[in-house]
């Protein structure tokens, strides 16, 4: 229930920040995160929660950066670097935030997306990663 | 008298015909945010119902509003809803003027549509930029206090004029509603606080957040400006074993406080905080 409130808050931001079509694509992934929570087998559930959250974050960041700056970025790290170096609406992603999000989100995301057999091992690890992803997307959307 | 929960549920039902509505939205950078978010493409509305302690002290509501506006996109409009079972003078006019609009339960739909199309004053980019830069520094300092000097070096000189009309001596934080018995020390423009108390971390920190927000920012109507650049560190007392969550750290940082512990002694923390502020000049 607590995660639902966090997801819905992000969905509200996404709806207001993007076109209807783009917002639907991102928010559908957030819904799949919530739906993944009903899978019984925990490693599989956790991995799907991470993957769908990554997809929401990836697409959300790339779409928003391109929409607001005209620049094309192809990764979470690229979107964060763009926000750090060139800014959005005259505001720049602070350097400590870039390092925090890059370490907590981009690198971890790459590990689970590319490493065969990799699964999150605890619910708290998943909770922390989802929280990091949500705060990453939120911070860029409010620049 | 309808309870707050009933009022929120009713407001949600009315708004959800036309908007995506979130009750009590959980926003990553806020310990206490707006009561409702209503969203459409290109529009975001934050709705506030005053809480009991906010009727007693309007500075608490002002602080919740300011922090919400900093943590939400620039195009966010704000609406104050005063339940009809409250007296007409339950909220003073100056506080009402901080919002894009105010209404009671009965006129909500019309007020929402009117609020979203009317002119409003967004948070200036330099104010938002400074607040988010400060929050980023304080959050990172709480997470990795051993990197304090490097974090100070990463601060961008910001578009806050060194010649701005800031008071040489910051205002007395006690004027802004610190709780009785609060232990707060001042080192130039940095504060070190040692709050005690039972209850949630958010409830213990709230009066300190409110005081520093009202001291740091000035609001005239919807216009927000930096009145006095300040920041601080909080060392929670009587919380042995408590692990500060990322959310507690971020929410406190946006209000201007780093949630620190014995990994960074207060005297060193004060030096780092003042060094960061010196980057403005």
Coordinates of C-alpha atoms in Angstrom, one line a residue:
Chain A
X1 CA 0.0 0.0 0.0
X2 CA 2.8 2.4 0.9
X3 CA 4.5 1.7 -2.5
X4 CA 1.3 2.3 -4.3
X5 CA 1.1 5.9 -2.9
X6 CA 4.7 6.4 -4.0
X7 CA 4.0 5.1 -7.5
X8 CA 0.8 7.1 -7.9
X9 CA 2.6 10.3 -6.9
X10 CA 5.2 9.7 -9.6
X11 CA 2.5 8.8 -12.1
X12 CA 0.8 12.1 -11.4
X13 CA 4.0 13.9 -12.1
X14 CA 4.6 11.9 -15.3
X15 CA 1.1 12.7 -16.5
X16 CA 1.6 16.4 -16.0
X17 CA 5.1 16.4 -17.5
X18 CA 4.7 14.4 -20.7
X19 CA 2.3 13.9 -23.6
X20 CA -0.5 11.5 -23.0
X21 CA 1.1 8.7 -25.1
X22 CA 4.5 9.0 -23.5
X23 CA 3.0 9.2 -20.0
X24 CA 0.9 6.1 -20.6
X25 CA 4.0 4.1 -21.7
X26 CA 5.9 5.1 -18.5
X27 CA 3.0 4.7 -16.2
X28 CA 2.1 1.3 -17.6
X29 CA 5.5 0.1 -16.5
X30 CA 4.9 1.4 -13.0
X31 CA 1.6 -0.6 -12.9
X32 CA 3.6 -3.7 -13.9
X33 CA 5.8 -3.1 -10.9
X34 CA 2.7 -3.2 -8.7
X35 CA 1.3 -6.3 -10.5
X36 CA 4.7 -8.1 -10.1
X37 CA 4.1 -7.9 -6.3
X38 CA 1.5 -10.6 -6.7
X39 CA 3.9 -13.2 -8.0
X40 CA 4.5 -15.8 -5.3
X41 CA 8.1 -16.9 -6.1
X42 CA 10.1 -14.1 -4.4
X43 CA 13.3 -14.0 -6.5
X44 CA 11.2 -13.8 -9.6
X45 CA 8.9 -11.3 -8.1
X46 CA 11.8 -9.1 -7.0
X47 CA 13.5 -9.3 -10.3
X48 CA 10.4 -8.3 -12.2
X49 CA 9.8 -5.4 -9.8
X50 CA 13.3 -4.2 -10.5
X51 CA 13.1 -4.7 -14.3
X52 CA 9.8 -2.9 -14.7
X53 CA 10.9 -0.1 -12.5
X54 CA 14.1 0.2 -14.6
X55 CA 12.1 0.4 -17.8
X56 CA 9.8 3.1 -16.3
X57 CA 12.9 5.1 -15.2
X58 CA 14.8 4.6 -18.4
X59 CA 11.9 5.6 -20.6
X60 CA 10.8 8.4 -18.3
X61 CA 14.2 10.0 -18.1
X62 CA 15.0 9.7 -21.8
X63 CA 11.6 11.0 -22.9
X64 CA 11.6 13.9 -20.5
X65 CA 15.2 15.0 -21.3
X66 CA 14.5 14.9 -25.0
X67 CA 11.2 16.7 -24.7
X68 CA 12.7 19.5 -22.6
X69 CA 16.1 19.9 -24.2
X70 CA 15.9 18.4 -27.7
X71 CA 18.9 16.2 -26.9
X72 CA 18.7 12.4 -27.4
X73 CA 20.1 10.3 -24.6
X74 CA 20.2 6.5 -24.6
X75 CA 20.7 5.5 -21.0
X76 CA 20.0 6.5 -17.4
X77 CA 23.6 7.6 -17.0
X78 CA 23.4 9.6 -20.2
X79 CA 20.2 11.4 -19.0
X80 CA 21.7 12.1 -15.6
X81 CA 24.9 13.5 -17.3
X82 CA 22.8 15.7 -19.5
X83 CA 20.8 17.1 -16.6
X84 CA 24.1 17.7 -14.7
X85 CA 26.0 19.3 -17.5
X86 CA 23.4 21.2 -19.6
X87 CA 20.5 21.5 -17.2
X88 CA 16.8 21.6 -17.7
X89 CA 14.8 24.9 -17.4
X90 CA 17.9 26.6 -16.2
X91 CA 18.5 24.2 -13.3
X92 CA 21.3 21.6 -13.2
X93 CA 21.2 18.3 -11.5
X94 CA 23.5 18.8 -8.5
X95 CA 26.8 16.8 -8.7
X96 CA 26.2 14.9 -5.4
X97 CA 22.8 13.8 -6.8
X98 CA 24.4 12.7 -10.0
X99 CA 26.9 10.5 -8.1
X100 CA 24.2 9.1 -5.8
X101 CA 21.8 8.2 -8.6
X102 CA 24.5 6.9 -10.9
X103 CA 25.8 4.6 -8.2
X104 CA 22.5 3.5 -6.7
X105 CA 20.5 3.2 -9.9
X106 CA 22.5 3.1 -13.1
X107 CA 25.1 0.7 -12.1
X108 CA 22.7 -1.6 -10.2
X109 CA 20.3 -1.5 -13.1
X110 CA 23.0 -2.6 -15.5
X111 CA 24.0 -5.5 -13.2
X112 CA 20.5 -7.0 -13.1
X113 CA 19.7 -6.3 -16.7
X114 CA 22.8 -7.9 -18.1
X115 CA 24.1 -10.5 -15.6
X116 CA 22.7 -14.0 -16.2
X117 CA 21.3 -15.5 -13.0
X118 CA 21.4 -12.3 -11.0
X119 CA 18.4 -11.9 -8.7
X120 CA 17.8 -9.5 -5.8
X121 CA 18.3 -11.5 -2.5
X122 CA 16.1 -9.6 0.0
X123 CA 13.0 -7.6 0.1
X124 CA 14.8 -4.7 1.7
X125 CA 17.3 -4.6 -1.2
X126 CA 14.4 -4.3 -3.6
X127 CA 12.7 -1.7 -1.5
X128 CA 15.9 0.4 -1.4
X129 CA 16.4 0.1 -5.2
X130 CA 12.8 1.0 -6.0
X131 CA 13.1 4.0 -3.6
X132 CA 16.4 5.1 -5.3
X133 CA 14.8 4.8 -8.8
X134 CA 11.8 6.8 -7.8
X135 CA 13.8 9.6 -6.2
X136 CA 16.0 9.7 -9.2
X137 CA 13.1 10.2 -11.7
X138 CA 11.4 12.6 -9.3
X139 CA 14.5 14.8 -9.0
X140 CA 15.0 15.2 -12.7
X141 CA 11.3 15.8 -13.3
X142 CA 11.3 18.8 -10.9
X143 CA 14.4 20.6 -12.2
Chain B
X1 CA -17.7 17.8 11.8
X2 CA -16.2 15.7 9.0
X3 CA -12.8 14.2 9.7
X4 CA -9.9 15.0 7.4
X5 CA -10.0 11.5 6.0
X6 CA -13.6 11.9 5.0
X7 CA -12.9 15.3 3.5
X8 CA -10.0 13.9 1.5
X9 CA -12.1 11.0 0.2
X10 CA -14.9 13.3 -0.8
X11 CA -12.5 15.7 -2.6
X12 CA -10.9 12.7 -4.4
X13 CA -14.3 11.5 -5.7
X14 CA -15.2 14.9 -7.0
X15 CA -11.9 15.4 -8.8
X16 CA -11.4 11.9 -10.1
X17 CA -14.0 12.5 -12.8
X18 CA -11.6 14.7 -14.7
X19 CA -8.1 14.2 -13.1
X20 CA -5.8 11.5 -12.0
X21 CA -6.0 11.9 -8.2
X22 CA -3.6 10.8 -5.5
X23 CA -4.6 11.0 -1.8
X24 CA -1.7 11.6 0.6
X25 CA 0.9 11.3 -2.2
X26 CA 4.2 9.8 -1.0
X27 CA 6.8 12.2 -2.5
X28 CA 10.4 11.1 -2.1
X29 CA 11.7 14.6 -1.0
X30 CA 8.9 15.4 1.5
X31 CA 8.2 14.2 5.0
X32 CA 4.8 16.0 4.8
X33 CA 3.5 17.1 1.4
X34 CA 0.2 18.1 -0.1
X35 CA -2.9 16.2 0.8
X36 CA -4.0 15.6 -2.8
X37 CA -2.4 15.8 -6.2
X38 CA -4.6 16.2 -9.2
X39 CA -3.0 15.7 -12.6
X40 CA -3.8 16.2 -16.2
X41 CA -1.5 16.5 -19.2
X42 CA 0.4 19.8 -18.7
X43 CA -1.3 20.5 -15.4
X44 CA -0.5 19.6 -11.8
X45 CA -2.5 20.8 -8.8
X46 CA -1.5 20.4 -5.2
X47 CA -4.3 20.6 -2.7
X48 CA -3.9 21.3 1.0
X49 CA -6.3 20.8 3.9
X50 CA -5.0 22.5 7.1
X51 CA -4.0 20.1 9.9
X52 CA -4.9 20.7 13.5
X53 CA -1.5 22.1 14.5
X54 CA -1.5 24.2 11.4
X55 CA -4.7 26.0 12.5
X56 CA -2.8 26.7 15.7
X57 CA 0.4 28.0 14.0
X58 CA 0.1 29.1 10.4
X59 CA 3.8 29.0 9.9
X60 CA 3.6 25.2 9.9
X61 CA 1.2 25.3 6.9
X62 CA 3.4 27.9 5.2
X63 CA 6.4 25.7 5.6
X64 CA 4.5 22.6 4.2
X65 CA 3.4 24.7 1.2
X66 CA 6.9 26.1 0.5
X67 CA 8.6 22.7 0.7
X68 CA 5.9 21.1 -1.5
X69 CA 6.4 23.8 -4.1
X70 CA 10.1 23.2 -4.1
X71 CA 9.7 19.5 -4.4
X72 CA 7.1 19.6 -7.2
X73 CA 7.5 20.9 -10.8
X74 CA 7.4 24.6 -11.5
X75 CA 4.1 24.5 -13.2
X76 CA 2.3 23.2 -10.1
X77 CA -0.6 25.3 -8.8
X78 CA -1.7 25.2 -5.2
X79 CA -5.2 25.2 -3.7
X80 CA -6.2 25.6 -0.1
X81 CA -9.4 23.9 0.9
X82 CA -11.0 25.0 4.2
X83 CA -13.8 22.7 5.3
X84 CA -17.2 24.3 5.5
X85 CA -17.5 23.2 9.1
X86 CA -14.7 25.6 10.1
X87 CA -15.4 29.3 10.9
X88 CA -14.8 31.7 8.0
X89 CA -11.9 33.3 9.9
X90 CA -10.2 29.9 10.6
X91 CA -7.4 30.9 8.3
X92 CA -5.9 34.4 8.1
X93 CA -5.9 36.2 4.8
X94 CA -2.1 36.5 4.6
X95 CA -1.8 32.7 4.7
X96 CA -4.6 32.2 2.2
X97 CA -2.7 34.6 -0.1
X98 CA 0.3 32.1 -0.3
X99 CA -1.8 29.7 -2.4
X100 CA -2.9 30.1 -6.0
X101 CA -6.4 30.0 -4.7
X102 CA -8.5 29.0 -1.7
X103 CA -12.0 27.5 -1.5
X104 CA -14.3 25.4 0.6
X105 CA -15.6 21.9 -0.1
X106 CA -18.7 23.1 -1.9
X107 CA -17.0 25.0 -4.7
X108 CA -14.2 22.6 -5.3
X109 CA -14.7 21.7 -9.0
X110 CA -15.1 25.3 -10.1
X111 CA -12.2 26.4 -8.0
X112 CA -9.9 23.6 -9.4
X113 CA -10.7 24.6 -13.0
X114 CA -10.3 28.3 -12.3
X115 CA -7.0 27.7 -10.4
X116 CA -5.5 25.7 -13.2
X117 CA -6.0 28.4 -15.8
X118 CA -5.2 31.5 -13.8
X119 CA -1.9 33.2 -13.7
X120 CA 0.4 32.1 -10.9
X121 CA 3.9 32.8 -9.9
X122 CA 6.2 29.8 -10.3
X123 CA 9.1 29.3 -7.9
X124 CA 12.0 31.3 -9.5
X125 CA 14.6 29.1 -11.1
X126 CA 17.4 30.5 -8.9
X127 CA 15.4 29.8 -5.7
X128 CA 14.6 26.2 -6.7
X129 CA 18.2 25.7 -7.9
X130 CA 19.6 26.8 -4.6
X131 CA 17.2 24.8 -2.5
X132 CA 17.8 21.6 -4.5
X133 CA 21.6 22.1 -4.5
X134 CA 21.5 22.6 -0.7
X135 CA 19.3 19.5 -0.3
X136 CA 21.6 17.4 -2.5
X137 CA 24.6 18.5 -0.4
X138 CA 22.9 17.8 2.9
X139 CA 21.6 14.4 1.8
X140 CA 25.0 13.3 0.6
X141 CA 26.6 14.6 3.8
X142 CA 24.3 12.6 5.9
X143 CA 24.9 9.5 3.8
X144 CA 28.7 9.9 3.5
X145 CA 29.9 12.4 6.2
X146 CA 33.6 11.4 5.5
X147 CA 33.3 13.0 2.1
X148 CA 32.3 16.4 3.5
X149 CA 35.1 18.4 2.0
X150 CA 34.7 16.9 -1.4
X151 CA 31.0 17.6 -1.3
X152 CA 31.7 21.3 -0.5
X153 CA 34.0 21.4 -3.5
X154 CA 31.3 20.0 -5.7
X155 CA 28.9 22.9 -4.9
X156 CA 28.2 25.0 -7.9
X157 CA 28.5 28.8 -7.4
X158 CA 24.9 29.7 -7.9
X159 CA 23.0 32.7 -9.3
X160 CA 22.3 34.1 -5.8
X161 CA 24.0 37.4 -5.8
X162 CA 26.7 37.8 -3.1
X163 CA 25.5 41.4 -2.9
X164 CA 21.9 40.4 -2.3
X165 CA 20.4 42.2 0.6
X166 CA 20.8 39.4 3.1
X167 CA 21.1 40.4 6.8
X168 CA 24.6 40.2 8.1
X169 CA 23.3 38.3 11.1
X170 CA 20.7 35.7 10.4
X171 CA 17.4 36.2 12.1
X172 CA 16.8 34.5 15.4
X173 CA 15.5 31.0 14.6
X174 CA 13.5 31.0 17.8
X175 CA 11.2 33.6 16.3
X176 CA 10.0 31.0 13.9
X177 CA 8.4 28.5 16.3
X178 CA 11.0 26.2 17.7
X179 CA 9.5 24.0 20.4
X180 CA 10.0 24.9 24.1
X181 CA 13.2 23.5 25.5
X182 CA 14.8 23.0 22.0
X183 CA 18.6 22.9 22.1
X184 CA 19.9 24.8 19.1
X185 CA 23.3 26.3 18.7
X186 CA 24.3 28.8 16.0
X187 CA 27.6 29.0 14.3
X188 CA 27.6 32.0 11.9
X189 CA 24.8 30.9 9.4
X190 CA 24.7 27.3 10.4
X191 CA 22.6 25.7 13.2
X192 CA 23.2 22.5 15.1
X193 CA 20.1 21.1 16.8
X194 CA 19.7 18.3 19.3
X195 CA 16.0 17.4 19.3
X196 CA 14.5 15.0 21.8
X197 CA 11.1 13.5 21.9
X198 CA 9.1 10.4 21.4
X199 CA 7.0 9.8 18.3
X200 CA 8.0 9.4 14.7
X201 CA 11.2 11.1 13.4
X202 CA 9.0 13.2 11.1
X203 CA 7.0 14.5 14.0
X204 CA 10.1 15.3 16.1
X205 CA 11.8 17.1 13.2
X206 CA 8.7 19.0 11.9
X207 CA 9.0 22.1 14.1
X208 CA 12.7 22.5 13.3
X209 CA 12.0 22.1 9.6
X210 CA 9.2 24.6 9.8
X211 CA 11.4 27.2 11.7
X212 CA 14.3 27.0 9.3
X213 CA 12.0 27.1 6.2
X214 CA 10.3 30.2 7.4
X215 CA 13.6 31.8 8.4
X216 CA 15.3 31.0 5.0
X217 CA 12.5 31.9 2.6
X218 CA 10.3 34.9 2.4
X219 CA 6.9 34.7 0.7
X220 CA 4.7 37.5 -0.4
X221 CA 1.6 36.1 -2.0
X222 CA 2.8 33.3 -4.2
X223 CA 6.2 34.9 -4.8
X224 CA 9.0 33.0 -3.0
X225 CA 12.5 34.4 -2.4
X226 CA 15.5 33.5 -0.4
X227 CA 15.5 35.8 2.7
X228 CA 18.5 34.4 4.5
X229 CA 20.7 31.6 3.2
X230 CA 21.0 29.2 6.1
X231 CA 21.3 25.5 6.8
X232 CA 21.9 23.2 9.7
X233 CA 22.5 19.7 11.2
X234 CA 20.3 17.7 13.4
X235 CA 21.6 15.1 15.9
X236 CA 18.6 13.1 17.1
X237 CA 18.7 12.3 20.8
X238 CA 17.2 9.2 22.5
X239 CA 17.2 7.3 19.2
X240 CA 19.9 4.7 19.9
X241 CA 19.8 2.1 17.2
X242 CA 17.5 4.0 14.8
X243 CA 18.7 3.8 11.2
X244 CA 17.8 7.0 9.4
X245 CA 15.9 6.1 6.2
X246 CA 16.7 7.7 2.9
X247 CA 13.3 9.4 2.9
X248 CA 13.9 10.9 6.4
X249 CA 17.2 12.2 5.2
X250 CA 15.9 13.6 1.9
X251 CA 12.9 15.3 3.5
X252 CA 14.9 16.9 6.3
X253 CA 17.6 18.0 3.8
X254 CA 15.1 19.9 1.6
X255 CA 14.1 21.8 4.7
X256 CA 17.8 22.7 5.2
X257 CA 18.9 20.2 7.8
X258 CA 21.4 17.3 7.5
X259 CA 20.4 14.3 9.7
X260 CA 23.8 13.5 11.2
X261 CA 25.2 11.2 13.9
X262 CA 28.5 10.6 15.7
X263 CA 30.4 9.9 12.5
X264 CA 30.7 13.7 12.1
X265 CA 31.2 15.8 15.3
X266 CA 29.0 18.9 15.5
X267 CA 32.0 21.3 15.4
X268 CA 33.2 19.8 12.1
X269 CA 29.7 19.7 10.7
X270 CA 29.3 23.5 11.4
X271 CA 32.6 24.2 9.6
X272 CA 31.4 22.2 6.5
X273 CA 28.0 23.8 6.5
X274 CA 29.5 27.3 6.6
X275 CA 32.1 26.4 4.0
X276 CA 29.3 25.3 1.7
X277 CA 27.4 28.6 2.2
X278 CA 30.6 30.5 1.5
X279 CA 30.5 29.1 -2.0
X280 CA 27.8 31.7 -2.7
X281 CA 30.3 34.5 -2.5

